[in-house]
Coordinates of C-alpha atoms and ligand atoms in Angstrom, one line a residue:
X1 CA 183.6 -54.7 235.6
X2 CA 180.2 -53.9 234.3
X3 CA 176.8 -55.4 235.1
X4 CA 175.4 -55.9 231.6
X5 CA 177.0 -56.3 228.2
X6 CA 174.7 -56.4 225.1
X7 CA 176.3 -57.8 222.0
X8 CA 174.5 -56.1 219.1
X9 CA 173.0 -52.6 219.0
X10 CA 170.3 -53.1 216.5
X11 CA 166.6 -52.8 217.3
X12 CA 166.8 -55.8 219.6
X13 CA 169.9 -54.8 221.6
X14 CA 168.5 -51.2 221.9
X15 CA 165.2 -52.4 223.1
X16 CA 166.9 -54.5 225.8
X17 CA 169.0 -51.5 226.8
X18 CA 165.9 -49.3 227.1
X19 CA 164.0 -51.9 229.2
X20 CA 166.9 -52.6 231.5
X21 CA 167.5 -48.9 232.2
X22 CA 163.9 -47.7 232.4
X23 CA 162.9 -50.5 234.7
X24 CA 165.7 -49.5 237.0
X25 CA 167.4 -52.9 236.8
X26 CA 170.7 -51.3 235.9
X27 CA 172.1 -47.8 235.2
X28 CA 173.8 -46.6 232.0
X29 CA 177.3 -46.6 233.5
X30 CA 177.0 -50.3 234.4
X31 CA 175.9 -51.2 230.8
X32 CA 177.9 -51.6 227.5
X33 CA 176.4 -52.2 224.1
X34 CA 179.0 -53.5 221.7
X35 CA 178.3 -53.1 218.0
X36 CA 180.1 -53.1 214.7
X37 CA 178.7 -49.6 213.9
X38 CA 179.3 -46.2 215.4
X39 CA 175.6 -45.6 216.0
X40 CA 172.6 -47.5 217.4
X41 CA 170.3 -49.3 214.9
X42 CA 172.7 -48.5 212.0
X43 CA 171.9 -51.6 210.0
X44 CA 168.2 -51.1 210.3
X45 CA 168.5 -47.5 209.1
X46 CA 170.7 -48.5 206.2
X47 CA 168.6 -51.4 205.0
X48 CA 165.2 -49.7 205.3
X49 CA 166.5 -46.5 203.6
X50 CA 168.1 -48.4 200.8
X51 CA 164.9 -50.1 199.7
X52 CA 162.9 -46.8 199.9
X53 CA 160.6 -48.2 202.6
X54 CA 158.2 -45.4 203.6
X55 CA 156.1 -47.1 206.3
X56 CA 156.8 -49.9 208.7
X57 CA 154.8 -53.1 208.2
X58 CA 154.2 -53.3 212.0
X59 CA 151.7 -51.2 213.9
X60 CA 152.3 -48.2 216.2
X61 CA 152.5 -50.3 219.4
X62 CA 155.7 -52.0 218.1
X63 CA 158.7 -49.8 218.9
X64 CA 161.7 -49.8 221.2
X65 CA 160.3 -48.0 224.3
X66 CA 158.8 -49.6 227.4
X67 CA 155.3 -48.1 227.4
X68 CA 153.2 -49.6 224.5
X69 CA 151.6 -46.2 223.7
X70 CA 154.9 -44.4 223.6
X71 CA 155.0 -44.0 219.8
X72 CA 151.3 -43.1 219.6
X73 CA 151.8 -40.4 222.2
X74 CA 154.9 -39.1 220.4
X75 CA 152.8 -38.9 217.3
X76 CA 150.1 -36.9 219.1
X77 CA 152.7 -34.5 220.5
X78 CA 154.1 -34.0 217.0
X79 CA 150.5 -33.4 215.7
X80 CA 151.6 -35.2 212.6
X81 CA 150.0 -37.6 210.2
X82 CA 152.8 -40.1 210.5
X83 CA 150.7 -43.2 211.1
X84 CA 149.2 -45.1 208.2
X85 CA 146.0 -47.1 207.9
X86 CA 143.9 -49.2 210.2
X87 CA 146.9 -50.6 212.1
X88 CA 148.5 -47.1 212.4
X89 CA 151.8 -48.2 210.8
X90 CA 154.4 -45.6 211.6
X91 CA 156.3 -43.7 208.8
X92 CA 159.9 -44.9 208.8
X93 CA 161.4 -41.4 209.5
X94 CA 159.0 -40.9 212.3
X95 CA 159.7 -44.3 213.9
X96 CA 163.4 -43.6 213.6
X97 CA 163.0 -40.1 215.3
X98 CA 161.1 -41.7 218.1
X99 CA 163.7 -44.4 218.6
X100 CA 166.5 -41.7 218.6
X101 CA 164.5 -39.8 221.2
X102 CA 164.1 -42.9 223.5
X103 CA 167.8 -43.7 223.2
X104 CA 168.7 -40.1 224.0
X105 CA 166.5 -40.4 227.1
X106 CA 168.5 -43.3 228.4
X107 CA 171.8 -41.6 227.3
X108 CA 172.8 -44.6 225.2
X109 CA 176.0 -42.9 223.9
X110 CA 177.5 -43.4 227.4
X111 CA 177.1 -47.2 227.0
X112 CA 178.0 -47.5 223.3
X113 CA 181.2 -49.3 222.3
X114 CA 182.0 -49.7 218.7
X115 CA 183.8 -53.0 218.0
X116 CA 183.5 -56.6 217.0
X117 CA 183.1 -59.3 219.6
X118 CA 185.4 -62.2 218.7
X119 CA 185.4 -64.2 221.9
X120 CA 183.2 -64.7 224.9
X121 CA 184.5 -66.8 227.8
X122 CA 183.5 -67.4 231.3
X123 CA 186.1 -66.8 234.0
X124 CA 184.1 -66.3 237.2
X125 CA 182.5 -63.4 235.2
X126 CA 182.1 -63.2 231.4
X127 CA 185.1 -61.9 229.5
X128 CA 184.3 -60.5 226.0
X129 CA 187.3 -59.9 223.7
X130 CA 187.0 -57.4 220.9
X131 CA 188.8 -57.6 217.6
X132 CA 191.0 -54.7 218.8
X133 CA 192.2 -56.9 221.7
X134 CA 190.3 -54.9 224.3
X135 CA 188.5 -56.9 226.9
X136 CA 185.3 -56.2 228.7
X137 CA 184.2 -58.0 231.9
X138 CA 180.5 -58.3 232.6
X139 CA 178.2 -60.1 235.0
X140 CA 175.5 -60.7 232.5
X141 CA 175.4 -60.9 228.7
X142 CA 172.6 -60.5 226.2
X143 CA 173.4 -61.8 222.7
X144 CA 171.3 -59.7 220.3
X145 CA 172.9 -60.4 217.0
X146 CA 170.7 -61.2 214.0
X147 CA 170.9 -63.3 210.9
X148 CA 171.0 -60.0 208.8
X149 CA 174.6 -60.5 207.8
X150 CA 173.9 -63.9 206.2
X151 CA 172.5 -63.0 202.8
X152 CA 170.9 -65.8 200.9
X153 CA 172.6 -66.0 197.4
X154 CA 171.2 -68.5 194.9
X155 CA 173.7 -70.6 193.2
X156 CA 172.9 -69.4 189.7
X157 CA 173.6 -65.8 190.7
X158 CA 176.7 -66.4 192.6
X159 CA 179.2 -64.1 190.9
X160 CA 177.3 -61.6 188.9
X161 CA 174.6 -60.2 191.2
X162 CA 174.7 -58.2 194.4
X163 CA 172.4 -58.6 197.4
X164 CA 170.3 -55.7 198.4
X165 CA 171.6 -55.9 201.9
X166 CA 175.3 -56.2 201.0
X167 CA 177.5 -53.8 203.1
X168 CA 178.2 -51.6 200.0
X169 CA 176.1 -51.4 196.9
X170 CA 176.0 -48.7 194.1
X171 CA 173.6 -45.9 194.2
X172 CA 170.4 -47.0 192.4
X173 CA 170.7 -44.0 190.1
X174 CA 174.0 -45.3 188.8
X175 CA 172.7 -48.8 188.0
X176 CA 173.0 -50.1 184.4
X177 CA 169.5 -50.9 183.0
X178 CA 167.8 -53.2 182.3
X179 CA 167.6 -54.0 186.0
X180 CA 166.2 -57.3 187.4
X181 CA 165.2 -57.6 191.0
X182 CA 165.0 -61.1 192.2
X183 CA 162.5 -62.1 195.0
X184 CA 158.8 -62.2 195.8
X185 CA 158.7 -60.7 199.2
X186 CA 158.3 -57.2 200.7
X187 CA 162.0 -56.2 200.3
X188 CA 161.9 -57.1 196.6
X189 CA 158.6 -55.3 196.1
X190 CA 159.9 -52.1 197.8
X191 CA 163.1 -52.3 195.7
X192 CA 161.1 -52.9 192.5
X193 CA 159.0 -49.8 193.1
X194 CA 162.1 -47.7 193.8
X195 CA 164.1 -48.9 190.8
X196 CA 161.2 -48.7 188.3
X197 CA 160.7 -45.1 189.2
X198 CA 164.3 -44.5 188.1
X199 CA 164.2 -46.9 185.1
X200 CA 160.6 -47.1 183.9
X201 CA 160.1 -49.8 181.3
X202 CA 163.6 -51.2 182.0
X203 CA 162.9 -52.9 185.4
X204 CA 161.8 -56.5 186.0
X205 CA 160.7 -58.2 189.2
X206 CA 161.5 -61.9 188.9
X207 CA 159.9 -64.1 191.5
X208 CA 159.4 -67.9 191.9
X209 CA 156.0 -67.9 193.5
X210 CA 152.7 -66.1 193.1
X211 CA 152.5 -63.0 195.4
X212 CA 151.6 -64.0 199.0
X213 CA 149.5 -61.1 200.3
X214 CA 149.3 -60.7 204.1
X215 CA 149.1 -57.7 206.4
X216 CA 151.8 -59.0 208.7
X217 CA 154.5 -61.6 208.4
X218 CA 152.7 -63.9 210.8
X219 CA 149.2 -64.1 212.1
X220 CA 148.5 -61.5 214.9
X221 CA 147.5 -64.4 217.1
X222 CA 151.2 -65.0 217.6
X223 CA 151.6 -61.8 219.4
X224 CA 149.8 -63.1 222.5
X225 CA 148.4 -66.0 224.4
X226 CA 146.0 -67.1 221.5
X227 CA 148.8 -68.9 219.8
X228 CA 151.7 -68.6 222.2
X229 CA 150.2 -70.6 225.0
X230 CA 149.9 -73.7 222.8
X231 CA 153.4 -73.1 221.3
X232 CA 155.0 -73.2 224.7
X233 CA 153.4 -76.4 225.6
X234 CA 155.2 -78.1 222.7
X235 CA 158.1 -80.0 224.3
X236 CA 159.7 -81.2 221.1
X237 CA 161.9 -78.4 219.7
X238 CA 161.9 -79.9 216.3
X239 CA 158.1 -79.6 216.3
X240 CA 158.4 -76.0 217.5
X241 CA 160.7 -75.3 214.5
X242 CA 158.1 -76.8 212.2
X243 CA 155.3 -74.6 213.8
X244 CA 157.5 -71.5 213.3
X245 CA 158.2 -72.3 209.7
X246 CA 154.5 -72.9 209.0
X247 CA 153.4 -69.7 210.8
X248 CA 155.8 -67.3 209.1
X249 CA 154.4 -65.7 205.9
X250 CA 157.9 -65.8 204.4
X251 CA 158.2 -63.9 201.2
X252 CA 154.9 -62.1 201.7
X253 CA 153.9 -58.6 200.8
X254 CA 151.2 -56.2 202.0
X255 CA 148.0 -55.5 200.0
X256 CA 149.0 -51.9 199.4
X257 CA 152.3 -52.9 197.9
X258 CA 150.6 -55.6 195.8
X259 CA 148.3 -52.9 194.3
X260 CA 151.3 -50.5 193.8
X261 CA 153.2 -53.2 191.8
X262 CA 150.1 -53.8 189.8
X263 CA 149.8 -50.1 188.9
X264 CA 153.5 -49.9 187.8
X265 CA 153.0 -53.1 185.8
X266 CA 149.8 -51.7 184.1
X267 CA 151.7 -48.5 183.1
X268 CA 154.5 -50.8 181.6
X269 CA 157.0 -49.3 184.0
X270 CA 157.6 -52.6 185.6
X271 CA 157.6 -56.1 184.2
X272 CA 156.7 -58.9 186.6
X273 CA 157.8 -62.4 185.7
X274 CA 157.4 -65.7 187.6
X275 CA 159.8 -68.6 186.9
X276 CA 162.9 -70.4 187.9
X277 CA 166.2 -68.8 186.8
X278 CA 169.1 -71.3 186.2
X279 CA 172.0 -69.2 185.1
X280 CA 173.1 -65.7 184.0
X281 CA 175.9 -63.9 182.2
X282 CA 176.7 -60.2 181.7
X283 CA 173.5 -59.4 179.8
X284 CA 171.0 -62.3 180.2
X285 CA 169.3 -64.5 182.8
X286 CA 168.3 -67.9 181.4
X287 CA 165.2 -69.5 182.8
X288 CA 164.4 -73.2 183.4
X289 CA 161.8 -73.0 180.5
X290 CA 164.7 -71.8 178.2
X291 CA 163.3 -68.2 178.0
X292 CA 165.7 -65.3 178.6
X293 CA 165.4 -62.1 180.5
X294 CA 167.7 -59.1 179.6
X295 CA 169.6 -57.9 182.6
X296 CA 172.7 -55.7 183.0
X297 CA 172.1 -55.4 186.7
X298 CA 170.7 -58.1 189.0
X299 CA 169.7 -57.2 192.5
X300 CA 168.9 -60.1 194.8
X301 CA 166.2 -59.5 197.4
X302 CA 166.3 -63.1 198.5
X303 CA 166.4 -62.6 202.2
X304 CA 168.8 -64.2 204.7
X305 CA 170.0 -67.7 205.4
X306 CA 167.9 -69.2 208.2
X307 CA 170.8 -71.1 209.9
X308 CA 172.2 -70.1 213.3
X309 CA 174.6 -67.1 212.9
X310 CA 177.9 -68.6 212.0
X311 CA 180.1 -66.4 214.0
X312 CA 183.0 -68.5 215.3
X313 CA 182.9 -67.1 218.8
X314 CA 179.3 -68.2 219.2
X315 CA 180.2 -71.8 218.1
X316 CA 183.1 -71.9 220.6
X317 CA 180.9 -70.5 223.4
X318 CA 178.3 -73.3 222.7
X319 CA 181.1 -75.9 223.0
X320 CA 182.9 -74.4 226.0
X321 CA 179.7 -73.9 228.0
X322 CA 178.0 -77.0 226.7
X323 CA 175.0 -74.9 225.7
X324 CA 171.9 -76.7 224.7
X325 CA 170.8 -76.4 221.1
X326 CA 167.9 -78.0 219.2
X327 CA 168.2 -80.1 216.1
X328 CA 168.0 -76.9 213.9
X329 CA 171.0 -75.5 215.8
X330 CA 169.2 -72.8 217.6
X331 CA 169.4 -72.3 221.4
X332 CA 167.1 -74.0 223.9
X333 CA 166.6 -71.4 226.5
X334 CA 164.3 -71.0 229.6
X335 CA 161.3 -68.7 229.9
X336 CA 163.6 -65.8 230.8
X337 CA 165.6 -66.4 227.6
X338 CA 168.6 -67.5 229.7
X339 CA 170.8 -70.0 227.8
X340 CA 172.9 -70.7 230.9
X341 CA 173.2 -68.6 234.1
X342 CA 173.7 -64.9 233.2
X343 CA 173.7 -65.4 229.4
X344 CA 170.5 -64.3 227.6
X345 CA 169.5 -64.2 224.0
X346 CA 167.1 -62.2 221.8
X347 CA 166.0 -62.1 218.2
X348 CA 166.4 -65.2 216.0
X349 CA 168.4 -66.8 218.8
X350 CA 165.3 -66.7 221.0
X351 CA 163.0 -68.0 218.3
X352 CA 162.3 -71.4 219.9
X353 CA 161.0 -69.8 223.0
X354 CA 159.4 -66.6 221.7
X355 CA 157.9 -68.1 218.5
X356 CA 157.4 -66.7 215.0
X357 CA 157.5 -63.1 216.0
X358 CA 161.0 -63.4 217.6
X359 CA 162.9 -61.5 214.8
X360 CA 160.5 -58.6 214.7
X361 CA 160.1 -55.5 216.8
X362 CA 157.3 -57.1 218.7
X363 CA 159.6 -60.0 219.4
X364 CA 162.3 -57.6 220.7
X365 CA 159.7 -56.1 223.1
X366 CA 158.6 -59.4 224.4
X367 CA 162.1 -60.7 224.8
X368 CA 163.2 -57.6 226.7
X369 CA 160.2 -57.8 228.9
X370 CA 160.9 -61.4 229.8
X371 CA 164.6 -60.8 230.5
X372 CA 163.8 -57.9 232.8
X373 CA 160.8 -59.4 234.5
X374 CA 162.7 -62.2 236.1
X375 CA 165.8 -60.3 237.4
Ligands
LIG1 C1 163.9 -54.0 205.2 C2 163.4 -54.6 206.5 C3 162.2 -54.1 207.0 C4 161.7 -54.6 208.2 N1 160.5 -54.0 208.7 C5 160.0 -54.5 209.8 C6 158.8 -53.9 210.4 O1 158.2 -53.0 209.8 N2 158.4 -54.3 211.6 C7 159.0 -55.3 212.3 O2 158.6 -55.7 213.4 N3 160.2 -55.9 211.8 C8 160.7 -55.5 210.6 N4 161.8 -56.1 210.1 C9 162.4 -57.2 210.8 C10 163.3 -56.8 212.0 O3 162.6 -56.0 212.9 C11 164.6 -56.1 211.6 O4 165.4 -56.9 210.7 C12 165.5 -55.6 212.7 O5 166.4 -54.6 212.2 C13 166.2 -56.7 213.4 O6 166.9 -56.1 214.5 P1 168.2 -56.8 215.1 O7 168.6 -56.0 216.2 O8 167.8 -58.2 215.4 O9 169.2 -56.9 213.9 P2 170.3 -55.9 213.3 O10 169.7 -54.7 212.9 O11 171.0 -56.7 212.2 O12 171.3 -55.7 214.5 C14 172.3 -56.7 214.9 C15 173.5 -55.9 215.3 O13 174.4 -56.8 215.8 C16 175.7 -56.3 215.6 N5 176.7 -57.4 215.6 C17 176.6 -58.6 215.0 N6 177.7 -59.4 215.3 C18 178.4 -58.6 216.1 C19 179.7 -58.9 216.8 N7 180.4 -60.0 216.7 N8 180.2 -57.9 217.6 C20 179.5 -56.7 217.8 N9 178.3 -56.5 217.2 C21 177.8 -57.4 216.3 C22 175.6 -55.7 214.2 O14 176.5 -54.7 214.0 C23 174.2 -55.2 214.2 O15 174.1 -53.8 214.4 C24 162.4 -55.6 208.9 C25 163.5 -56.1 208.4 C26 164.1 -55.6 207.2 C27 165.4 -56.2 206.7

């Protein structure tokens, strides 16, 4: 029997582990982190590397360690120039090094369990069953799975395109040009930059809306009491969902990426087209206005479905434990992010309590803080 089981070892699950251990609320031998991958934050590393992201969008104070200045101090000690711009956004490799260092400090490997959770039941304590049949008993659970395995695939592209965050995709160097990247947000922009460097003049970025330029994916007021206080006073969860939708700058890009794309476009290395695709075949995308775009490869950078993660065990758990969900399907939890006694959530699952930042690194920090503060 262990004290804590964390389902999901991405940024969120790892932040929770760090806060639990460093606050002394548990010890590493009384904790398990169960994850599909063999290493912490594997999906984060894969996705960010794949799109060639050089710097994080978020500032230096957003990381997985407890002390807000931990990453800043790490930078000072490395005497490096790994922080970018006014908001000191960390370079990806540097952020990953720091995370690895923090996880090494808490000896995370001791708690790591590779496997897929397929059932969670309560039997005096929680019983987690893995796909292998192995069972883990825990006093408390944190569900830290994301929506990052629910890619959004538009109907017109169903069979002939791949999603940038599919488990396996070909090496960009081996793509067949012309290449079309579909999407108007930051992932599409990074991908377009990476691909047009390989196939200048044979890369198109196809988007449905004008570029939405914002520093962050929601207003910084959402990081603290300025916006959070009012949000928490909203009793109607449907209204909270509407506020979250309106606050998130979905499909937005940073100013520096906007200018980068413009430079590539000016040099005719990248074509940028706005419009509504309706169908595609092996060589062509047909648009609603009947124009055509040549495409031998189509990469979708269309984000993720926003619905509640559709893992069957989660649906069963909701039914068995009669867990409260809002109209949008997402959990209604208390201030400590507890869904029912000894069952906590983070990330998108905590969105109706944490607000628009819930999916981000800042949301992971605030969720971990809240869980730990009330133990
Ligand atoms: C390209 C990209 C760039 C981003 N940049 C930033 C940024 O700069 N700043 C910022 O704040 N946010 C950023 N984000 C948003 C967010 O911080 C990341 O998506 C982050 O990785 C989310 O972490 P997570 O732990 O919720 O999800 P994930 O990394 O998806 O981790 C969830 C884990 O749960 C595991 N899991 C799922 N189901 C099961 C199961 N049944 N059993 C066992 N394990 C399971 C998975 O294996 C996975 O490892 C970015 C997102 C993307 C995609």
